[in-house]
Amino acid sequence: MNLKTLDVSHNFIVDIQDCEQVIELPSLTNFDLRENQIDTHNEIVPFFTRMQQVTCLYLAGNPCIRLISNYRRQLTVKMPNLYYLDEKPIFEDDRLCAEAFIKGGREEEVRVKNELELKKREEMRIDK
């Protein structure tokens, strides 16, 4: 099946496993699950880790979001092809910072952010 976009928002889905068949859609790149009742927070990251082709994902408005520690960072790291999550793009710098946080915590994330900022300043100086 060549389905690229699936919108099942506002459908009162409670368990992410109710969407198990979606994993069988190899062409799916845009998946909208906004405003459901998904509360199976321990299953979210493993579920979407199996969907590496997804580039745009909407989960906002589900109770599980607030229960997943470092939700955005985790999905950013576990889904390297994800470039849009819940109304917000994921840039390469975001990905590098999320990876740093997962590996070394807040201190490592701050170190990487500072390095990236310094690099940008140097590039701006060279371009002038």
mmCIF file of C-alpha atoms in Angstrom:
data_model
loop_
_atom_site.group_PDB
_atom_site.id
_atom_site.type_symbol
_atom_site.label_atom_id
_atom_site.label_comp_id
_atom_site.label_asym_id
_atom_site.label_seq_id
_atom_site.Cartn_x
_atom_site.Cartn_y
_atom_site.Cartn_z
ATOM 1 C CA MET A 1 0.000 0.000 0.000
ATOM 2 C CA ASN A 2 1.327 3.470 -0.902
ATOM 3 C CA LEU A 3 -0.464 5.463 1.783
ATOM 4 C CA LYS A 4 1.766 8.394 2.746
ATOM 5 C CA THR A 5 -0.471 10.371 5.110
ATOM 6 C CA LEU A 6 -2.820 9.053 7.771
ATOM 7 C CA ASP A 7 -4.964 11.306 9.943
ATOM 8 C CA VAL A 8 -6.672 9.523 12.827
ATOM 9 C CA SER A 9 -6.863 12.593 15.034
ATOM 10 C CA HIS A 10 -9.900 13.132 17.296
ATOM 11 C CA ASN A 11 -10.850 9.433 17.341
ATOM 12 C CA PHE A 12 -10.780 8.556 21.068
ATOM 13 C CA ILE A 13 -7.905 6.099 20.591
ATOM 14 C CA VAL A 14 -6.744 5.048 24.076
ATOM 15 C CA ASP A 15 -3.984 2.485 23.451
ATOM 16 C CA ILE A 16 -1.226 2.996 20.866
ATOM 17 C CA GLN A 17 -1.340 -0.752 20.190
ATOM 18 C CA ASP A 18 -4.739 -0.163 18.568
ATOM 19 C CA CYS A 19 -2.690 1.359 15.737
ATOM 20 C CA GLU A 20 -0.436 -1.698 15.332
ATOM 21 C CA GLN A 21 -1.513 -2.257 11.703
ATOM 22 C CA VAL A 22 -0.101 1.146 10.763
ATOM 23 C CA ILE A 23 3.403 -0.258 11.206
ATOM 24 C CA GLU A 24 2.717 -2.362 8.118
ATOM 25 C CA LEU A 25 2.488 0.791 5.945
ATOM 26 C CA PRO A 26 6.019 1.207 4.560
ATOM 27 C CA SER A 27 5.236 4.423 2.650
ATOM 28 C CA LEU A 28 3.650 6.250 5.580
ATOM 29 C CA THR A 29 5.562 9.454 6.245
ATOM 30 C CA ASN A 30 2.914 11.670 7.888
ATOM 31 C CA PHE A 31 0.976 10.341 10.871
ATOM 32 C CA ASP A 32 -1.512 12.468 12.780
ATOM 33 C CA LEU A 33 -2.741 11.117 16.122
ATOM 34 C CA ARG A 34 -3.575 14.488 17.694
ATOM 35 C CA GLU A 35 -6.278 14.895 20.285
ATOM 36 C CA ASN A 36 -6.929 11.246 21.088
ATOM 37 C CA GLN A 37 -6.896 9.687 24.552
ATOM 38 C CA ILE A 38 -3.661 7.708 24.233
ATOM 39 C CA ASP A 39 -2.305 7.087 27.723
ATOM 40 C CA THR A 40 -0.010 4.098 27.120
ATOM 41 C CA HIS A 41 3.060 6.269 27.639
ATOM 42 C CA ASN A 42 5.532 3.404 28.128
ATOM 43 C CA GLU A 43 4.731 2.095 24.647
ATOM 44 C CA ILE A 44 4.973 5.321 22.629
ATOM 45 C CA VAL A 45 8.724 5.552 22.014
ATOM 46 C CA PRO A 46 9.161 1.812 21.257
ATOM 47 C CA PHE A 47 6.127 1.904 18.960
ATOM 48 C CA PHE A 48 7.407 4.792 16.862
ATOM 49 C CA THR A 49 10.970 3.493 16.867
ATOM 50 C CA ARG A 50 9.590 0.774 14.602
ATOM 51 C CA MET A 51 8.333 3.422 12.152
ATOM 52 C CA GLN A 52 11.599 4.888 10.889
ATOM 53 C CA GLN A 53 10.057 6.128 7.629
ATOM 54 C CA VAL A 54 7.824 8.663 9.432
ATOM 55 C CA THR A 55 9.051 12.224 8.912
ATOM 56 C CA CYS A 56 6.087 14.129 10.357
ATOM 57 C CA LEU A 57 4.305 13.052 13.556
ATOM 58 C CA TYR A 58 1.553 14.689 15.591
ATOM 59 C CA LEU A 59 0.790 13.375 19.075
ATOM 60 C CA ALA A 60 -0.173 16.626 20.816
ATOM 61 C CA GLY A 61 -3.332 16.509 22.882
ATOM 62 C CA ASN A 62 -2.801 12.976 24.176
ATOM 63 C CA PRO A 63 -2.346 12.341 27.924
ATOM 64 C CA CYS A 64 0.741 10.202 27.263
ATOM 65 C CA ILE A 65 2.798 13.241 26.204
ATOM 66 C CA ARG A 66 3.100 14.679 29.698
ATOM 67 C CA LEU A 67 3.989 11.254 31.115
ATOM 68 C CA ILE A 68 6.957 10.569 28.821
ATOM 69 C CA SER A 69 10.189 11.882 30.253
ATOM 70 C CA ASN A 70 11.985 14.010 27.641
ATOM 71 C CA TYR A 71 9.343 13.133 25.056
ATOM 72 C CA ARG A 72 10.606 15.370 22.252
ATOM 73 C CA ARG A 73 14.258 14.526 22.835
ATOM 74 C CA GLN A 74 13.580 10.794 22.902
ATOM 75 C CA LEU A 75 11.616 10.764 19.651
ATOM 76 C CA THR A 76 14.150 13.064 17.998
ATOM 77 C CA VAL A 77 16.969 10.641 18.823
ATOM 78 C CA LYS A 78 15.088 7.384 18.198
ATOM 79 C CA MET A 79 13.578 8.553 14.889
ATOM 80 C CA PRO A 80 16.443 10.020 12.813
ATOM 81 C CA ASN A 81 14.167 10.671 9.822
ATOM 82 C CA LEU A 82 11.649 12.660 11.884
ATOM 83 C CA TYR A 83 11.738 16.310 10.844
ATOM 84 C CA TYR A 84 8.482 17.586 12.275
ATOM 85 C CA LEU A 85 6.957 16.785 15.669
ATOM 86 C CA ASP A 86 3.793 18.379 17.045
ATOM 87 C CA GLU A 87 3.721 21.630 15.104
ATOM 88 C CA LYS A 88 7.450 22.194 15.489
ATOM 89 C CA PRO A 89 10.275 21.364 13.075
ATOM 90 C CA ILE A 90 13.316 19.369 14.147
ATOM 91 C CA PHE A 91 16.515 20.932 12.872
ATOM 92 C CA GLU A 92 19.940 19.306 12.807
ATOM 93 C CA ASP A 93 21.040 21.367 15.819
ATOM 94 C CA ASP A 94 17.963 20.131 17.727
ATOM 95 C CA ARG A 95 18.936 16.576 16.913
ATOM 96 C CA LEU A 96 22.549 17.081 18.038
ATOM 97 C CA CYS A 97 21.400 18.641 21.319
ATOM 98 C CA ALA A 98 18.864 15.871 21.950
ATOM 99 C CA GLU A 99 21.533 13.229 21.329
ATOM 100 C CA ALA A 100 23.877 15.023 23.723
ATOM 101 C CA PHE A 101 21.165 15.164 26.396
ATOM 102 C CA ILE A 102 20.369 11.456 26.068
ATOM 103 C CA LYS A 103 24.079 10.568 26.301
ATOM 104 C CA GLY A 104 25.217 12.976 28.999
ATOM 105 C CA GLY A 105 22.287 14.837 30.494
ATOM 106 C CA ARG A 106 21.669 18.552 30.698
ATOM 107 C CA GLU A 107 25.344 19.411 31.141
ATOM 108 C CA GLU A 108 26.311 17.697 27.873
ATOM 109 C CA GLU A 109 23.395 19.314 26.056
ATOM 110 C CA VAL A 110 24.509 22.783 27.207
ATOM 111 C CA ARG A 111 28.079 22.039 26.123
ATOM 112 C CA VAL A 112 26.908 21.042 22.625
ATOM 113 C CA LYS A 113 24.616 24.082 22.364
ATOM 114 C CA ASN A 114 27.535 26.340 23.255
ATOM 115 C CA GLU A 115 29.748 24.653 20.649
ATOM 116 C CA LEU A 116 27.075 25.062 17.978
ATOM 117 C CA GLU A 117 26.581 28.728 18.875
ATOM 118 C CA LEU A 118 30.327 29.365 18.730
ATOM 119 C CA LYS A 119 30.542 27.631 15.357
ATOM 120 C CA LYS A 120 27.678 29.775 13.983
ATOM 121 C CA ARG A 121 29.375 32.958 15.197
ATOM 122 C CA GLU A 122 32.640 31.922 13.533
ATOM 123 C CA GLU A 123 30.827 31.167 10.271
ATOM 124 C CA MET A 124 29.133 34.580 10.376
ATOM 125 C CA ARG A 125 32.519 36.242 10.901
ATOM 126 C CA ILE A 126 34.020 34.380 7.938
ATOM 127 C CA ASP A 127 31.086 35.275 5.666
ATOM 128 C CA LYS A 128 31.586 39.022 6.217
#
